[in-house]
């Protein structure tokens, strides 16, 4: 067993774990006050659900022995046959370290889609959709791209840390889900300003930090590839932030905070598939292109009229495609060229086609059975109250709230207290009569 | 008795407060307000989506005055709130029937 590599992969797994809370804050700050908690929860719930699914059957489907190039088999169901002594064939690190590292990828990928569905879906429906999606879309695609025998892996498509498997996959899946779920009430009419840009910045910072584990950790070894990837991650992210800000300053007249955070994420996305195969100049180019193009791409939704609320398509799909395609040309050591570009395009577009169709069907299935969309009244009042029975911030000292007594009249959390109010009202009425 | 109300720029609040204190005014109520007049709002941009924010933040101050002090107090408020730029706000004065100090029940000028 290689101790240095094992340490590196374990620490990388911990770093990738913090990306999901980072994403929660990145998205959570961008929504309006009334659905801030829901947005946080849509990401956090993935930590719970996918952790469980991953050891039950996810790891086996993604990384079990190959079946026809498309999916793993069920040999490792419940992590059967893997012990602390089991080592990976290539790297000589404990299989458990690899299982944990890859688990974090499976967790964040469906969570990425949540931003597109902000403010308007039932929390239970989201949990069901997430479960179905990660099972039927993510586990197979992760197998295609990363597992020995997977058809894109064998084709030598470059996807070092998940531009295709994670970002293109989630971006196009989000688009499909948005087309099924529909626009938020008031889309393009009401102001939908971010309620807390400092939270967005904090989330972007956590994502950026965690992304070193995501990208460099994907080397699965503490070596030069990991170092190159870590360096290129930083370079592309910085360049992308500049690209976004410059485009924005020219087009809209200001260097926005949200633009800086978004540009950074676009750069991180674009360098994810490509960072290990390019040099520093390549990384800078990928970054600046991703920043500027994504900055433009987030406006497409207004023209086409689909409510990708927090720009999962504009940042993750577009950024993922940019990184995946550009590396076809920019890859060093004689790999880059038209042939490699063709492979990259084939990989990206196959995943897009598969993920779009299946995600659309899954969203339709959820919509037709339990209903995906929240009740319009709940959406208007805010999904935080409807599904979580909480409010993100207590703004007022004069809240008009009181503690409910235990054993008192029961009410569904979040539901209006009509019954209680009526009862109190009639008592009062009765009292006043006695006095009269 | 008179009630003087002024809607002013938030940054002028301290000036007004100081000027009133110097005159001997004992108390003042301040409310955060927003509104629009000749001063236009501003534009905000979020990922290219531009929003016009029409309502400008202001503070609303209310002070009760005895009839003989009222004119002078109104002048003091207006002078302290003035920057000379657009958006300085408005001040007005209305008659008040009576006022009661909640703690003691004193009425009229004694309640001020």
XYZ file of C-alpha atoms in Angstrom:
548
model
C 0.000 0.000 0.000
C 1.234 3.491 -0.862
C 0.813 5.660 2.224
C 1.403 8.989 0.515
C -1.146 8.287 -2.200
C -3.658 6.958 0.299
C -3.359 10.074 2.438
C -3.743 12.285 -0.605
C -6.847 10.500 -1.886
C -8.475 10.456 1.559
C -7.823 14.162 2.102
C -9.090 14.850 -1.419
C -12.301 12.971 -0.594
C -12.781 15.195 2.458
C -12.230 18.272 0.272
C -14.772 17.107 -2.293
C -17.256 16.491 0.520
C -17.179 20.193 1.443
C -18.063 21.147 -2.136
C -21.664 20.037 -1.656
C -22.268 22.367 1.319
C -20.327 24.976 -0.682
C -22.733 24.474 -3.553
C -25.643 24.733 -1.119
C -24.462 28.182 -0.012
C -23.570 29.236 -3.561
C -27.118 28.459 -4.659
C -28.760 29.337 -1.345
C -27.537 32.925 -1.450
C -28.807 33.339 -4.993
C -32.471 32.626 -4.281
C -35.014 34.856 -2.609
C -35.401 34.816 1.180
C -38.550 32.700 1.113
C -36.842 29.651 -0.369
C -33.289 29.950 0.952
C -33.543 26.962 3.297
C -35.102 24.787 0.617
C -32.212 25.574 -1.686
C -29.696 24.583 0.999
C -31.622 21.400 1.694
C -31.832 20.386 -1.955
C -28.044 20.037 -1.917
C -27.660 18.722 1.621
C -30.161 15.920 1.105
C -27.865 14.512 -1.568
C -25.218 13.926 1.116
C -27.723 11.710 2.897
C -29.383 9.868 0.028
C -26.426 9.220 -2.235
C -24.117 8.112 0.598
C -26.569 5.317 1.296
C -27.210 4.391 -2.349
C -23.506 4.429 -3.147
C -22.617 1.586 -0.783
C -25.858 -0.323 -1.416
C -25.429 -0.568 -5.199
C -24.026 2.628 -6.680
C -20.358 1.771 -6.409
C -21.018 -1.645 -7.895
C -22.978 -0.249 -10.865
C -20.332 2.399 -11.547
C -17.106 0.540 -10.810
C -18.075 -3.130 -10.668
C -16.765 -5.444 -13.402
C -17.902 -4.172 -16.785
C -21.023 -5.412 -18.571
C -21.038 -4.547 -22.278
C -19.208 -1.242 -21.816
C -22.276 0.462 -20.357
C -22.590 -0.486 -16.683
C -20.901 -2.353 -13.850
C -22.390 -5.562 -12.515
C -23.646 -6.286 -9.006
C -20.486 -8.006 -7.687
C -19.809 -5.271 -5.126
C -23.380 -4.808 -3.944
C -23.306 -3.653 -0.314
C -19.502 -3.419 -0.792
C -19.451 -7.232 -0.696
C -15.965 -8.702 -0.720
C -14.129 -5.436 -0.115
C -12.092 -5.283 3.083
C -9.713 -2.729 4.593
C -6.880 -4.764 3.069
C -8.281 -4.567 -0.481
C -6.105 -2.411 -2.718
C -6.817 -0.858 -6.104
C -5.085 -2.696 -8.932
C -3.334 0.311 -10.437
C -2.522 2.669 -7.624
C -2.143 0.430 -4.612
C -4.418 2.504 -2.421
C -7.179 0.985 -0.282
C -10.338 0.390 -2.302
C -12.233 2.035 0.567
C -10.377 5.313 -0.131
C -11.434 5.125 -3.771
C -15.019 4.241 -2.790
C -15.181 7.276 -0.499
C -13.585 9.623 -3.043
C -15.940 8.584 -5.829
C -18.925 8.717 -3.474
C -18.404 12.465 -3.097
C -18.639 12.870 -6.887
C -21.895 10.942 -6.977
C -23.206 13.217 -4.218
C -22.422 16.564 -5.803
C -23.494 15.714 -9.352
C -27.270 15.505 -8.785
C -27.026 18.393 -6.295
C -25.713 20.580 -9.139
C -29.084 20.265 -10.872
C -31.002 21.689 -7.920
C -30.151 25.280 -8.857
C -32.164 25.004 -12.048
C -35.280 24.026 -10.095
C -35.078 26.691 -7.390
C -38.154 27.998 -5.553
C -40.788 25.719 -7.043
C -40.511 21.958 -6.560
C -41.803 19.703 -3.816
C -38.977 18.601 -1.572
C -40.179 14.986 -1.523
C -40.407 14.956 -5.315
C -36.863 16.301 -5.560
C -35.627 13.520 -3.254
C -37.331 10.903 -5.433
C -36.032 12.460 -8.651
C -32.514 12.626 -7.200
C -32.651 8.948 -6.235
C -33.867 7.873 -9.673
C -31.475 10.164 -11.538
C -28.330 9.158 -9.725
C -29.260 5.489 -10.209
C -30.289 5.524 -13.854
C -28.206 8.400 -15.220
C -25.155 9.045 -13.059
C -23.993 5.545 -12.117
C -23.973 4.328 -15.752
C -22.348 7.504 -17.103
C -19.647 7.392 -14.415
C -19.004 3.828 -15.576
C -18.768 4.855 -19.243
C -16.206 7.526 -18.488
C -14.061 6.229 -15.639
C -14.376 2.473 -15.245
C -12.182 0.045 -17.080
C -14.333 -1.384 -19.874
C -16.599 1.664 -19.987
C -17.051 2.599 -23.639
C -15.860 6.207 -23.381
C -12.937 5.103 -21.208
C -11.877 2.575 -23.841
C -12.304 5.218 -26.571
C -9.735 7.310 -24.640
C -11.986 10.320 -24.232
C -10.201 12.735 -21.907
C -12.354 13.429 -18.865
C -9.888 13.677 -16.064
C -12.103 14.756 -13.204
C -15.603 14.818 -14.619
C -16.365 17.499 -17.193
C -18.539 15.024 -19.044
C -19.649 12.656 -16.295
C -20.383 15.409 -13.789
C -20.912 18.825 -15.388
C -22.285 18.099 -18.859
C -24.347 15.304 -17.359
C -25.853 17.478 -14.605
C -26.201 20.528 -16.865
C -28.227 18.774 -19.528
C -30.190 16.806 -16.900
C -31.124 20.103 -15.276
C -32.320 21.459 -18.615
C -34.535 18.414 -19.149
C -35.998 18.724 -15.643
C -36.660 22.450 -16.123
C -38.541 21.774 -19.347
C -40.806 19.353 -17.469
C -41.258 21.407 -14.304
C -41.742 24.781 -16.010
C -41.001 28.369 -15.076
C -41.297 29.960 -11.678
C -44.370 32.094 -11.169
C -43.333 35.602 -12.222
C -40.306 34.537 -14.293
C -39.128 37.488 -16.420
C -41.675 39.750 -14.637
C -40.892 39.814 -10.945
C -37.529 40.843 -9.582
C -35.726 37.693 -8.427
C -32.643 39.174 -6.877
C -30.187 37.060 -4.871
C -30.985 37.468 -1.183
C -27.382 37.200 0.023
C -24.389 37.701 -2.226
C -21.957 37.250 0.680
C -23.342 33.691 1.041
C -22.821 33.180 -2.699
C -19.200 34.298 -2.338
C -18.667 32.043 0.655
C -20.135 29.142 -1.306
C -17.903 29.893 -4.290
C -14.873 29.972 -1.994
C -15.750 26.579 -0.504
C -16.300 25.170 -3.988
C -12.973 26.538 -5.171
C -11.126 25.082 -2.183
C -12.875 21.721 -2.411
C -12.283 21.593 -6.152
C -8.544 21.036 -5.555
C -9.552 17.679 -4.109
C -11.974 17.066 -6.952
C -9.422 17.807 -9.680
C -6.011 16.994 -8.260
C -7.389 14.098 -6.235
C -8.574 12.493 -9.459
C -4.920 11.647 -10.163
C -5.434 9.113 -7.344
C -1.778 9.603 -6.515
C 0.365 12.292 -4.919
C 2.391 12.869 -8.062
C 3.264 15.320 -10.827
C -0.095 14.876 -12.535
C -1.849 15.921 -9.346
C 0.439 18.925 -8.973
C -0.084 19.972 -12.597
C -3.844 19.597 -12.174
C -3.860 21.622 -8.952
C -1.846 24.420 -10.563
C -4.001 24.478 -13.689
C -7.135 24.519 -11.544
C -5.994 27.734 -9.928
C -4.892 29.298 -13.235
C -8.066 28.541 -15.158
C -10.251 29.731 -12.297
C -8.466 33.051 -12.013
C -8.526 33.567 -15.774
C -12.212 32.680 -15.962
C -13.084 35.189 -13.252
C -11.302 37.863 -15.287
C -13.021 36.716 -18.484
C -16.463 36.933 -16.901
C -15.813 40.306 -15.239
C -14.419 41.918 -18.375
C -17.333 40.709 -20.509
C -19.726 41.973 -17.875
C -18.059 45.358 -17.526
C -18.201 45.894 -21.287
C -21.734 44.595 -21.669
C -23.461 45.755 -18.482
C -21.171 48.407 -17.071
C -20.166 46.866 -13.744
C -17.839 44.312 -12.171
C -20.371 42.347 -10.153
C -19.729 40.155 -7.144
C -22.050 37.519 -8.556
C -20.077 37.686 -11.795
C -16.799 37.075 -9.970
C -18.241 34.051 -8.142
C -19.881 32.705 -11.303
C -16.761 33.218 -13.397
C -14.700 31.298 -10.874
C -17.131 28.380 -10.971
C -17.212 28.422 -14.782
C -13.417 28.172 -14.818
C -13.421 25.342 -12.305
C -15.951 23.483 -14.439
C -13.990 23.941 -17.671
C -10.637 22.882 -16.226
C -12.147 19.769 -14.627
C -11.956 17.513 -17.704
C -8.908 19.157 -19.192
C -6.467 20.297 -16.502
C -4.212 17.246 -16.452
C -3.691 17.209 -20.213
C -2.787 20.850 -20.835
C 0.062 23.176 -19.864
C -0.242 26.456 -17.990
C -0.953 28.487 -21.144
C -3.662 26.019 -22.144
C -5.224 26.347 -18.705
C -5.277 30.141 -18.943
C -6.891 29.966 -22.371
C -9.532 27.452 -21.270
C -10.281 29.636 -18.248
C -10.691 32.935 -20.012
C -12.818 31.401 -22.786
C -15.046 29.643 -20.252
C -15.476 32.831 -18.209
C -16.413 35.029 -21.145
C -18.607 32.487 -22.943
C -20.505 31.425 -19.806
C -21.061 35.084 -18.953
C -22.846 35.392 -22.282
C -24.519 31.970 -22.018
C -26.471 32.828 -18.866
C -28.582 35.252 -20.921
C -29.814 32.569 -23.344
C -32.555 31.444 -20.976
C -34.292 34.812 -21.230
C -34.288 34.649 -25.015
C -35.454 31.045 -25.206
C -37.769 31.336 -22.227
C -36.709 28.366 -20.074
C -36.304 29.148 -16.391
C -32.932 27.616 -15.529
C -33.148 29.629 -12.332
C -29.523 29.656 -11.170
C -27.891 28.971 -14.550
C -26.895 25.338 -14.227
C -27.032 25.098 -18.027
C -25.212 28.375 -18.664
C -22.376 27.555 -16.264
C -22.087 23.769 -15.900
C -23.241 22.523 -19.282
C -21.578 25.281 -21.290
C -18.432 25.306 -19.129
C -18.232 21.517 -19.252
C -18.563 21.469 -23.032
C -15.916 24.185 -23.430
C -13.397 22.304 -21.302
C -14.186 18.949 -22.856
C -13.895 20.194 -26.442
C -10.941 22.573 -26.021
C -8.774 19.884 -24.476
C -9.159 17.994 -27.747
C -6.961 20.637 -29.359
C -4.922 21.842 -26.402
C -3.818 18.485 -25.005
C -0.004 18.311 -24.846
C 2.373 15.434 -25.707
C 1.036 15.084 -29.244
C -2.421 13.975 -28.080
C -4.286 17.123 -29.141
C -5.599 17.306 -32.678
C -8.647 16.675 -34.804
C -8.861 12.988 -33.931
C -8.885 13.696 -30.201
C -11.322 16.569 -30.730
C -13.654 14.144 -32.509
C -13.477 11.719 -29.594
C -14.157 14.539 -27.129
C -17.175 15.677 -29.133
C -18.500 12.131 -29.394
C -18.153 11.675 -25.634
C -19.775 14.991 -24.778
C -22.683 14.617 -27.163
C -23.411 10.962 -26.340
C -23.656 11.849 -22.663
C -25.810 14.872 -23.498
C -28.196 12.802 -25.590
C -28.478 9.975 -23.072
C -28.777 12.220 -20.041
C -31.277 14.576 -21.652
C -33.658 11.827 -22.740
C -33.502 9.815 -19.527
C -33.649 12.864 -17.259
C -36.686 14.132 -19.149
C -38.424 10.770 -18.800
C -37.613 10.572 -15.080
C -38.879 14.099 -14.464
C -42.070 13.266 -16.389
C -42.475 10.118 -14.320
C -42.172 12.051 -11.064
C -44.504 14.746 -12.383
C -47.139 12.193 -13.439
C -47.069 10.140 -10.226
C -46.417 12.205 -7.106
C -46.254 15.630 -8.795
C -42.961 17.491 -9.128
C -44.221 21.021 -8.861
C -45.172 22.701 -5.592
C -48.675 24.063 -5.147
C -48.851 27.627 -6.588
C -49.842 29.029 -3.188
C -46.886 27.339 -1.539
C -44.612 28.660 -4.243
C -45.914 32.185 -3.782
C -45.606 32.048 0.009
C -42.208 30.347 -0.214
C -41.323 26.676 -0.196
C -39.395 27.045 3.075
C -42.635 27.281 5.033
C -44.422 24.663 2.960
C -41.845 21.877 3.088
C -39.524 22.671 5.963
C -41.775 24.501 8.461
C -39.002 27.026 9.021
C -37.939 30.543 8.079
C -34.325 31.292 7.164
C -34.004 34.566 9.061
C -35.850 36.088 11.995
C -35.882 39.706 10.894
C -38.218 41.161 13.437
C -38.416 41.418 17.189
C -42.191 41.782 16.827
C -42.773 38.483 15.110
C -46.234 37.818 16.494
C -45.275 34.200 17.118
C -45.767 32.185 20.268
C -44.643 28.781 21.439
C -47.198 26.063 20.840
C -48.003 23.978 23.880
C -47.275 20.294 23.645
C -50.447 18.268 23.383
C -52.272 21.302 22.104
C -54.277 21.244 18.904
C -52.195 19.446 16.335
C -51.461 21.020 13.003
C -49.487 20.028 9.983
C -46.169 21.862 10.186
C -46.191 24.729 7.753
C -49.947 24.658 7.297
C -52.005 27.688 8.189
C -53.474 27.483 11.669
C -57.078 28.100 10.644
C -58.599 25.685 13.107
C -56.778 27.076 16.127
C -57.551 30.652 15.220
C -61.235 29.954 14.779
C -61.407 28.226 18.149
C -59.719 31.130 19.927
C -61.967 33.580 18.147
C -65.173 31.908 19.263
C -63.969 31.714 22.889
C -63.377 35.437 22.888
C -66.790 36.024 21.453
C -68.286 33.934 24.201
C -66.416 35.860 26.926
C -67.583 39.231 25.673
C -71.166 38.050 25.770
C -70.823 37.082 29.434
C -69.450 40.500 30.284
C -72.315 42.186 28.472
C -49.510 70.934 19.740
C -48.036 69.988 16.395
C -46.588 66.832 14.854
C -43.594 67.443 12.635
C -42.864 64.627 10.191
C -39.902 64.580 7.849
C -38.750 62.017 5.311
C -35.038 62.596 4.841
C -31.831 61.052 3.578
C -30.604 58.361 5.984
C -27.158 59.957 6.225
C -28.668 63.243 7.442
C -30.319 61.619 10.442
C -27.458 62.322 12.823
C -27.374 66.008 11.848
C -31.093 66.343 12.471
C -30.875 64.484 15.750
C -28.043 66.698 16.975
C -29.814 69.887 15.911
C -33.003 68.870 17.730
C -31.074 67.880 20.833
C -29.294 71.250 20.819
C -32.717 72.925 20.780
C -33.811 70.855 23.758
C -36.094 68.294 22.155
C -36.404 65.316 24.484
C -37.492 62.534 22.143
C -37.832 61.502 18.560
C -39.237 58.547 16.628
C -37.361 57.225 13.617
C -38.682 54.718 11.080
C -36.869 53.235 8.105
C -38.840 54.110 5.023
C -38.561 53.914 1.276
C -40.141 55.892 -1.465
C -39.616 57.939 -4.562
C -39.870 61.541 -5.614
C -37.789 63.456 -8.086
C -34.762 61.392 -7.139
C -34.619 58.396 -9.441
C -33.723 54.895 -8.277
C -30.787 52.901 -9.537
C -30.106 49.879 -11.708
C -28.709 46.582 -10.431
C -27.289 43.779 -12.578
C -27.333 40.087 -11.659
C -25.748 37.816 -14.264
C -26.860 40.198 -16.967
C -30.445 40.585 -15.713
C -30.934 44.281 -15.036
C -33.332 45.439 -12.344
C -34.488 48.994 -11.793
C -34.793 49.735 -8.108
C -37.334 52.574 -7.958
C -37.731 52.997 -4.230
C -34.942 54.839 -2.496
C -34.231 54.178 1.181
C -35.148 57.076 3.484
C -35.770 57.612 7.168
C -38.960 59.074 8.492
C -38.688 61.093 11.677
C -41.560 62.240 13.831
C -41.386 64.753 16.620
C -44.110 66.403 18.688
C -43.773 70.109 19.449
C -45.576 72.756 21.432
C -47.356 75.285 19.220
C -44.958 78.147 19.952
C -41.859 76.026 19.144
C -43.261 74.271 16.097
C -42.284 76.709 13.315
C -38.769 77.026 14.628
C -38.367 73.255 15.027
C -39.585 72.662 11.492
C -36.933 75.101 10.270
C -34.256 73.356 12.310
C -35.196 69.960 10.864
C -35.229 71.262 7.301
C -31.928 73.049 7.682
C -30.187 70.051 9.209
C -31.541 67.658 6.594
C -30.553 69.786 3.630
C -27.626 68.796 1.414
C -28.796 70.836 -1.570
C -28.881 67.790 -3.822
C -31.923 66.103 -5.270
C -33.514 63.579 -2.892
C -33.264 65.635 0.310
C -36.860 64.723 1.119
C -39.919 66.489 2.563
C -41.032 67.787 5.913
C -44.509 68.753 7.052
C -46.427 69.681 10.125
C -49.958 68.868 11.273
C -52.005 69.854 14.348
C -52.279 67.263 17.122
C -55.299 66.962 19.449
C -53.364 65.787 22.450
C -50.550 63.523 23.601
C -50.331 61.223 26.616
C -47.215 59.991 28.377
C -47.925 56.288 28.769
C -46.060 55.829 32.064
C -47.667 58.664 34.021
C -50.805 59.560 32.114
C -49.698 63.222 31.830
C -51.420 65.022 28.984
C -50.706 67.824 26.558
C -47.398 69.763 26.736
C -46.503 67.958 29.988
C -46.341 64.701 28.043
C -43.590 65.979 25.728
